[in-house]
Amino acid sequence: QKEVEQDPGPLSVPEGAIVSLNCTYSNSAFQYFMWYRQYSRKGPELLMYTYSSGNKEDGRFTAQVDKSSKYISLFIRDSQPSDSATYLCAMRGTGNQFYFGTGTSLTVIP
Amino acid sequence: GAVVSQHPSWVICKSGTSVKIECRSLDFQATTMFWYRQFPKQSLMLMATSNEGSKATYEQGVEKDKFLINHASLTLSTLTVTSAHPEDSSFYICSAREVDRLYGYTFGSGTRLTVV
């Protein structure tokens, strides 16, 4: 079983739609949860981060962590064509190593 | 914010030659840098952890003699792909962490390596 599972998509939505991206994980020691956005042929950039369970909102983005279910989500409201990218979830415990999902490819159609 | 510069952004080389990729932290010191490899439609796979002034720690299955890592200063780590073969063609990405920045592993922009 992989440490982190993420549906690779691709996901295609119309502009203005609400997008839901999800990851599940198996290691209960994970404490730090991140979402990265990666445009084609570029390195990932940190989008959102949360510690332990709970919600965090930043503009049109909301990150949720449910540690009891080992499930994290990223919601994008009022999606824009510029949101078209691959979204990677990442998590870590107390060590340095990150564990990444495979990434979900999102296309927002104008 | 923290910036990591990676160079070159793309390179094409012939089989059997060596290629060096540089990763620089521009506005912070990074005692630890990480090297990842990413195949199309796949996640980032950690290759090695680079520690300033000491030997790199390689992940299982990564050939240390093929992927030479040097972290000679607090702002520079290099990855050299030696005797490159077409199967080494991939997207290589480095990342570095600013001290006390729990979440912030800043990534470089990546290097697209094509071996012909």
PDB file of C-alpha atoms in Angstrom:
ATOM      1  CA  GLN A   1       0.000   0.000   0.000  1.00  0.00           C
ATOM      2  CA  LYS A   2       1.308   3.428  -0.932  1.00  0.00           C
ATOM      3  CA  GLU A   3       1.843   5.935   1.830  1.00  0.00           C
ATOM      4  CA  VAL A   4      -0.300   8.502   0.018  1.00  0.00           C
ATOM      5  CA  GLU A   5      -3.062   7.850  -2.499  1.00  0.00           C
ATOM      6  CA  GLN A   6      -4.348  10.496  -4.853  1.00  0.00           C
ATOM      7  CA  ASP A   7      -6.619  10.149  -7.863  1.00  0.00           C
ATOM      8  CA  PRO A   8      -4.574  11.343 -10.863  1.00  0.00           C
ATOM      9  CA  GLY A   9      -7.648  12.467 -12.781  1.00  0.00           C
ATOM     10  CA  PRO A  10      -7.640  14.194 -15.182  1.00  0.00           C
ATOM     11  CA  LEU A  11     -10.346  16.461 -13.840  1.00  0.00           C
ATOM     12  CA  SER A  12     -12.050  18.930 -16.146  1.00  0.00           C
ATOM     13  CA  VAL A  13     -14.508  21.548 -14.867  1.00  0.00           C
ATOM     14  CA  PRO A  14     -16.168  24.683 -16.254  1.00  0.00           C
ATOM     15  CA  GLU A  15     -15.015  28.075 -15.074  1.00  0.00           C
ATOM     16  CA  GLY A  16     -16.686  29.064 -11.825  1.00  0.00           C
ATOM     17  CA  ALA A  17     -17.180  25.512 -10.580  1.00  0.00           C
ATOM     18  CA  ILE A  18     -16.174  24.288  -7.157  1.00  0.00           C
ATOM     19  CA  VAL A  19     -13.309  21.817  -7.349  1.00  0.00           C
ATOM     20  CA  SER A  20     -12.665  19.137  -4.752  1.00  0.00           C
ATOM     21  CA  LEU A  21      -9.287  17.393  -4.651  1.00  0.00           C
ATOM     22  CA  ASN A  22      -8.558  14.624  -2.196  1.00  0.00           C
ATOM     23  CA  CYS A  23      -5.850  12.401  -0.794  1.00  0.00           C
ATOM     24  CA  THR A  24      -5.862   9.500   1.591  1.00  0.00           C
ATOM     25  CA  TYR A  25      -2.921   8.248   3.580  1.00  0.00           C
ATOM     26  CA  SER A  26      -1.985   5.307   5.719  1.00  0.00           C
ATOM     27  CA  ASN A  27       0.603   6.625   8.191  1.00  0.00           C
ATOM     28  CA  SER A  28      -1.025   7.959  11.350  1.00  0.00           C
ATOM     29  CA  ALA A  29       2.252   9.696  12.256  1.00  0.00           C
ATOM     30  CA  PHE A  30       1.771  12.324   9.557  1.00  0.00           C
ATOM     31  CA  GLN A  31       1.189  15.706  11.140  1.00  0.00           C
ATOM     32  CA  TYR A  32       1.940  18.299   8.468  1.00  0.00           C
ATOM     33  CA  PHE A  33      -0.183  18.415   5.374  1.00  0.00           C
ATOM     34  CA  MET A  34       0.506  20.478   2.298  1.00  0.00           C
ATOM     35  CA  TRP A  35      -0.947  21.109  -1.106  1.00  0.00           C
ATOM     36  CA  TYR A  36       1.353  22.055  -3.946  1.00  0.00           C
ATOM     37  CA  ARG A  37       0.425  23.382  -7.362  1.00  0.00           C
ATOM     38  CA  GLN A  38       2.605  22.432 -10.287  1.00  0.00           C
ATOM     39  CA  TYR A  39       2.325  24.000 -13.694  1.00  0.00           C
ATOM     40  CA  SER A  40       3.626  22.106 -16.674  1.00  0.00           C
ATOM     41  CA  ARG A  41       7.419  21.828 -16.756  1.00  0.00           C
ATOM     42  CA  LYS A  42       7.776  23.791 -13.520  1.00  0.00           C
ATOM     43  CA  GLY A  43       8.627  22.882  -9.958  1.00  0.00           C
ATOM     44  CA  PRO A  44       5.822  22.594  -7.397  1.00  0.00           C
ATOM     45  CA  GLU A  45       4.863  25.689  -5.432  1.00  0.00           C
ATOM     46  CA  LEU A  46       3.373  25.570  -1.963  1.00  0.00           C
ATOM     47  CA  LEU A  47      -0.281  26.494  -2.034  1.00  0.00           C
ATOM     48  CA  MET A  48      -1.694  25.622   1.369  1.00  0.00           C
ATOM     49  CA  TYR A  49      -0.535  23.938   4.523  1.00  0.00           C
ATOM     50  CA  THR A  50      -2.197  22.729   7.694  1.00  0.00           C
ATOM     51  CA  TYR A  51      -1.054  21.122  10.881  1.00  0.00           C
ATOM     52  CA  SER A  52      -3.021  18.204  12.316  1.00  0.00           C
ATOM     53  CA  SER A  53      -6.790  18.191  11.818  1.00  0.00           C
ATOM     54  CA  GLY A  54      -8.970  21.113  10.877  1.00  0.00           C
ATOM     55  CA  ASN A  55      -9.730  23.578   8.148  1.00  0.00           C
ATOM     56  CA  LYS A  56      -7.759  26.434   6.709  1.00  0.00           C
ATOM     57  CA  GLU A  57      -9.010  28.999   4.243  1.00  0.00           C
ATOM     58  CA  ASP A  58      -7.026  31.295   1.990  1.00  0.00           C
ATOM     59  CA  GLY A  59      -9.018  33.247  -0.548  1.00  0.00           C
ATOM     60  CA  ARG A  60     -10.693  30.807  -2.911  1.00  0.00           C
ATOM     61  CA  PHE A  61      -8.818  27.836  -1.433  1.00  0.00           C
ATOM     62  CA  THR A  62      -9.806  25.740   1.570  1.00  0.00           C
ATOM     63  CA  ALA A  63      -7.743  22.876   2.940  1.00  0.00           C
ATOM     64  CA  GLN A  64      -9.291  20.281   5.215  1.00  0.00           C
ATOM     65  CA  VAL A  65      -7.630  17.541   7.227  1.00  0.00           C
ATOM     66  CA  ASP A  66      -9.484  14.676   8.878  1.00  0.00           C
ATOM     67  CA  LYS A  67      -6.874  12.676  10.736  1.00  0.00           C
ATOM     68  CA  SER A  68      -9.417  10.191  12.069  1.00  0.00           C
ATOM     69  CA  SER A  69     -10.228   9.182   8.497  1.00  0.00           C
ATOM     70  CA  LYS A  70      -6.702   9.826   7.190  1.00  0.00           C
ATOM     71  CA  TYR A  71      -8.205  12.037   4.525  1.00  0.00           C
ATOM     72  CA  ILE A  72      -7.302  15.486   3.297  1.00  0.00           C
ATOM     73  CA  SER A  73      -9.039  17.750   0.823  1.00  0.00           C
ATOM     74  CA  LEU A  74      -8.449  20.930  -1.112  1.00  0.00           C
ATOM     75  CA  PHE A  75     -11.439  22.918  -2.309  1.00  0.00           C
ATOM     76  CA  ILE A  76     -11.194  25.604  -4.958  1.00  0.00           C
ATOM     77  CA  ARG A  77     -14.152  27.968  -5.227  1.00  0.00           C
ATOM     78  CA  ASP A  78     -14.987  29.985  -8.330  1.00  0.00           C
ATOM     79  CA  SER A  79     -12.371  28.103 -10.300  1.00  0.00           C
ATOM     80  CA  GLN A  80     -10.473  30.030 -12.970  1.00  0.00           C
ATOM     81  CA  PRO A  81      -8.636  28.895 -16.098  1.00  0.00           C
ATOM     82  CA  SER A  82      -5.426  29.979 -14.367  1.00  0.00           C
ATOM     83  CA  ASP A  83      -6.079  27.264 -11.780  1.00  0.00           C
ATOM     84  CA  SER A  84      -5.408  24.664 -14.461  1.00  0.00           C
ATOM     85  CA  ALA A  85      -2.413  22.733 -13.146  1.00  0.00           C
ATOM     86  CA  THR A  86      -1.472  19.549 -11.350  1.00  0.00           C
ATOM     87  CA  TYR A  87      -2.196  19.588  -7.631  1.00  0.00           C
ATOM     88  CA  LEU A  88      -0.036  17.459  -5.377  1.00  0.00           C
ATOM     89  CA  CYS A  89      -0.789  16.653  -1.798  1.00  0.00           C
ATOM     90  CA  ALA A  90       2.175  16.124   0.485  1.00  0.00           C
ATOM     91  CA  MET A  91       2.604  15.187   4.088  1.00  0.00           C
ATOM     92  CA  ARG A  92       5.236  14.448   6.642  1.00  0.00           C
ATOM     93  CA  GLY A  93       5.706  13.366  10.189  1.00  0.00           C
ATOM     94  CA  THR A  94       8.444  14.677  12.436  1.00  0.00           C
ATOM     95  CA  GLY A  95      11.213  13.750  10.033  1.00  0.00           C
ATOM     96  CA  ASN A  96      12.401  15.573   6.938  1.00  0.00           C
ATOM     97  CA  GLN A  97      10.949  13.269   4.342  1.00  0.00           C
ATOM     98  CA  PHE A  98       7.914  14.347   2.405  1.00  0.00           C
ATOM     99  CA  TYR A  99       5.462  11.863   0.980  1.00  0.00           C
ATOM    100  CA  PHE A 100       3.708  13.028  -2.135  1.00  0.00           C
ATOM    101  CA  GLY A 101       0.556  11.967  -3.881  1.00  0.00           C
ATOM    102  CA  THR A 102       0.733  11.308  -7.610  1.00  0.00           C
ATOM    103  CA  GLY A 103      -0.946  14.627  -8.341  1.00  0.00           C
ATOM    104  CA  THR A 104      -4.331  15.406  -9.859  1.00  0.00           C
ATOM    105  CA  SER A 105      -4.380  17.128 -13.216  1.00  0.00           C
ATOM    106  CA  LEU A 106      -7.028  19.878 -13.280  1.00  0.00           C
ATOM    107  CA  THR A 107      -8.281  21.770 -16.312  1.00  0.00           C
ATOM    108  CA  VAL A 108     -10.688  24.671 -15.884  1.00  0.00           C
ATOM    109  CA  ILE A 109     -12.506  25.363 -19.127  1.00  0.00           C
ATOM    110  CA  PRO A 110     -13.395  29.010 -19.898  1.00  0.00           C
TER     111      PRO A 110
ATOM    112  CA  GLY B   1       9.986  34.594   0.313  1.00  0.00           C
ATOM    113  CA  ALA B   2      12.460  31.791  -0.054  1.00  0.00           C
ATOM    114  CA  VAL B   3      13.653  31.217  -3.597  1.00  0.00           C
ATOM    115  CA  VAL B   4      15.421  28.185  -4.991  1.00  0.00           C
ATOM    116  CA  SER B   5      17.094  28.539  -8.357  1.00  0.00           C
ATOM    117  CA  GLN B   6      17.726  25.458 -10.450  1.00  0.00           C
ATOM    118  CA  HIS B   7      19.869  25.429 -13.554  1.00  0.00           C
ATOM    119  CA  PRO B   8      19.661  24.440 -16.353  1.00  0.00           C
ATOM    120  CA  SER B   9      15.919  24.284 -16.919  1.00  0.00           C
ATOM    121  CA  TRP B  10      16.397  21.805 -19.722  1.00  0.00           C
ATOM    122  CA  VAL B  11      19.285  19.907 -21.218  1.00  0.00           C
ATOM    123  CA  ILE B  12      19.777  17.432 -24.018  1.00  0.00           C
ATOM    124  CA  CYS B  13      22.841  15.236 -23.910  1.00  0.00           C
ATOM    125  CA  LYS B  14      24.258  12.218 -25.687  1.00  0.00           C
ATOM    126  CA  SER B  15      24.338   8.776 -24.138  1.00  0.00           C
ATOM    127  CA  GLY B  16      27.468   8.205 -22.126  1.00  0.00           C
ATOM    128  CA  THR B  17      28.064  11.832 -21.234  1.00  0.00           C
ATOM    129  CA  SER B  18      27.611  13.454 -17.830  1.00  0.00           C
ATOM    130  CA  VAL B  19      25.282  16.285 -16.917  1.00  0.00           C
ATOM    131  CA  LYS B  20      25.471  18.568 -13.902  1.00  0.00           C
ATOM    132  CA  ILE B  21      22.391  20.229 -12.411  1.00  0.00           C
ATOM    133  CA  GLU B  22      22.739  23.062  -9.921  1.00  0.00           C
ATOM    134  CA  CYS B  23      20.391  23.985  -7.123  1.00  0.00           C
ATOM    135  CA  ARG B  24      20.883  27.268  -5.286  1.00  0.00           C
ATOM    136  CA  SER B  25      19.037  28.801  -2.375  1.00  0.00           C
ATOM    137  CA  LEU B  26      19.096  32.486  -3.250  1.00  0.00           C
ATOM    138  CA  ASP B  27      18.050  34.258  -0.094  1.00  0.00           C
ATOM    139  CA  PHE B  28      18.493  31.718   2.662  1.00  0.00           C
ATOM    140  CA  GLN B  29      20.912  29.087   3.835  1.00  0.00           C
ATOM    141  CA  ALA B  30      19.962  25.488   3.348  1.00  0.00           C
ATOM    142  CA  THR B  31      21.838  22.883   5.333  1.00  0.00           C
ATOM    143  CA  THR B  32      19.664  20.249   3.713  1.00  0.00           C
ATOM    144  CA  MET B  33      18.529  19.995   0.139  1.00  0.00           C
ATOM    145  CA  PHE B  34      16.552  17.259  -1.546  1.00  0.00           C
ATOM    146  CA  TRP B  35      16.668  15.839  -5.049  1.00  0.00           C
ATOM    147  CA  TYR B  36      13.567  14.406  -6.674  1.00  0.00           C
ATOM    148  CA  ARG B  37      12.820  12.730  -9.933  1.00  0.00           C
ATOM    149  CA  GLN B  38       9.457  12.934 -11.630  1.00  0.00           C
ATOM    150  CA  PHE B  39       8.216  10.884 -14.553  1.00  0.00           C
ATOM    151  CA  PRO B  40       5.222  12.030 -16.618  1.00  0.00           C
ATOM    152  CA  LYS B  41       1.949  11.704 -14.734  1.00  0.00           C
ATOM    153  CA  GLN B  42       3.755  10.376 -11.700  1.00  0.00           C
ATOM    154  CA  SER B  43       4.576  11.811  -8.339  1.00  0.00           C
ATOM    155  CA  LEU B  44       7.876  13.170  -7.139  1.00  0.00           C
ATOM    156  CA  MET B  45      10.195  10.421  -6.037  1.00  0.00           C
ATOM    157  CA  LEU B  46      12.860  11.332  -3.533  1.00  0.00           C
ATOM    158  CA  MET B  47      16.272  10.323  -4.810  1.00  0.00           C
ATOM    159  CA  ALA B  48      18.568  11.636  -2.116  1.00  0.00           C
ATOM    160  CA  THR B  49      18.983  14.037   0.745  1.00  0.00           C
ATOM    161  CA  SER B  50      21.936  16.345   0.427  1.00  0.00           C
ATOM    162  CA  ASN B  51      23.607  17.615   3.574  1.00  0.00           C
ATOM    163  CA  GLU B  52      26.067  20.480   3.529  1.00  0.00           C
ATOM    164  CA  GLY B  53      29.581  19.307   4.219  1.00  0.00           C
ATOM    165  CA  SER B  54      28.780  15.617   4.375  1.00  0.00           C
ATOM    166  CA  LYS B  55      27.821  12.713   2.157  1.00  0.00           C
ATOM    167  CA  ALA B  56      24.370  12.564   0.675  1.00  0.00           C
ATOM    168  CA  THR B  57      21.854   9.997   1.838  1.00  0.00           C
ATOM    169  CA  TYR B  58      20.424   8.037  -1.070  1.00  0.00           C
ATOM    170  CA  GLU B  59      17.056   6.358  -1.190  1.00  0.00           C
ATOM    171  CA  GLN B  60      16.867   2.655  -1.790  1.00  0.00           C
ATOM    172  CA  GLY B  61      17.354   1.793  -5.434  1.00  0.00           C
ATOM    173  CA  VAL B  62      19.151   5.007  -6.357  1.00  0.00           C
ATOM    174  CA  GLU B  63      22.688   4.412  -7.602  1.00  0.00           C
ATOM    175  CA  LYS B  64      25.005   6.735  -5.733  1.00  0.00           C
ATOM    176  CA  ASP B  65      27.789   6.271  -8.279  1.00  0.00           C
ATOM    177  CA  LYS B  66      25.490   7.298 -11.072  1.00  0.00           C
ATOM    178  CA  PHE B  67      23.841  10.253  -9.378  1.00  0.00           C
ATOM    179  CA  LEU B  68      26.636  12.165  -7.716  1.00  0.00           C
ATOM    180  CA  ILE B  69      25.544  14.784  -5.231  1.00  0.00           C
ATOM    181  CA  ASN B  70      27.744  17.513  -3.855  1.00  0.00           C
ATOM    182  CA  HIS B  71      26.605  20.042  -1.256  1.00  0.00           C
ATOM    183  CA  ALA B  72      29.727  22.129  -0.842  1.00  0.00           C
ATOM    184  CA  SER B  73      28.153  25.256   0.592  1.00  0.00           C
ATOM    185  CA  LEU B  74      25.043  26.338   2.446  1.00  0.00           C
ATOM    186  CA  THR B  75      23.509  27.676  -0.732  1.00  0.00           C
ATOM    187  CA  LEU B  76      24.531  25.210  -3.428  1.00  0.00           C
ATOM    188  CA  SER B  77      23.922  21.547  -4.120  1.00  0.00           C
ATOM    189  CA  THR B  78      24.721  19.844  -7.410  1.00  0.00           C
ATOM    190  CA  LEU B  79      23.459  16.625  -8.954  1.00  0.00           C
ATOM    191  CA  THR B  80      25.634  15.049 -11.635  1.00  0.00           C
ATOM    192  CA  VAL B  81      24.122  12.329 -13.765  1.00  0.00           C
ATOM    193  CA  THR B  82      27.121  10.311 -14.890  1.00  0.00           C
ATOM    194  CA  SER B  83      27.275   8.201 -18.040  1.00  0.00           C
ATOM    195  CA  ALA B  84      23.707   9.164 -18.845  1.00  0.00           C
ATOM    196  CA  HIS B  85      21.434   6.745 -20.683  1.00  0.00           C
ATOM    197  CA  PRO B  86      18.043   7.325 -22.314  1.00  0.00           C
ATOM    198  CA  GLU B  87      16.288   5.787 -19.289  1.00  0.00           C
ATOM    199  CA  ASP B  88      17.719   8.616 -17.188  1.00  0.00           C
ATOM    200  CA  SER B  89      15.592  11.067 -19.155  1.00  0.00           C
ATOM    201  CA  SER B  90      13.257  12.638 -16.634  1.00  0.00           C
ATOM    202  CA  PHE B  91      12.335  15.808 -14.778  1.00  0.00           C
ATOM    203  CA  TYR B  92      14.698  16.438 -11.873  1.00  0.00           C
ATOM    204  CA  ILE B  93      13.645  18.820  -9.114  1.00  0.00           C
ATOM    205  CA  CYS B  94      15.507  20.029  -6.060  1.00  0.00           C
ATOM    206  CA  SER B  95      14.077  21.497  -2.910  1.00  0.00           C
ATOM    207  CA  ALA B  96      15.489  23.178   0.145  1.00  0.00           C
ATOM    208  CA  ARG B  97      14.143  24.030   3.548  1.00  0.00           C
ATOM    209  CA  GLU B  98      14.660  27.232   5.390  1.00  0.00           C
ATOM    210  CA  VAL B  99      15.529  26.658   9.039  1.00  0.00           C
ATOM    211  CA  ASP B 100      12.439  26.684  11.282  1.00  0.00           C
ATOM    212  CA  ARG B 101      10.114  26.653   8.306  1.00  0.00           C
ATOM    213  CA  LEU B 102       8.032  23.553   9.065  1.00  0.00           C
ATOM    214  CA  TYR B 103       6.034  23.449   5.894  1.00  0.00           C
ATOM    215  CA  GLY B 104       8.158  25.352   3.528  1.00  0.00           C
ATOM    216  CA  TYR B 105      10.268  23.147   1.397  1.00  0.00           C
ATOM    217  CA  THR B 106      10.779  25.473  -1.518  1.00  0.00           C
ATOM    218  CA  PHE B 107      11.191  23.762  -4.840  1.00  0.00           C
ATOM    219  CA  GLY B 108      13.357  24.726  -7.749  1.00  0.00           C
ATOM    220  CA  SER B 109      11.800  25.074 -11.170  1.00  0.00           C
ATOM    221  CA  GLY B 110      13.088  21.687 -12.285  1.00  0.00           C
ATOM    222  CA  THR B 111      15.415  20.419 -14.992  1.00  0.00           C
ATOM    223  CA  ARG B 112      14.131  18.477 -17.977  1.00  0.00           C
ATOM    224  CA  LEU B 113      16.856  16.021 -18.963  1.00  0.00           C
ATOM    225  CA  THR B 114      16.672  14.260 -22.307  1.00  0.00           C
ATOM    226  CA  VAL B 115      19.341  11.719 -23.147  1.00  0.00           C
ATOM    227  CA  VAL B 116      19.593  10.811 -26.828  1.00  0.00           C
TER     228      VAL B 116
END
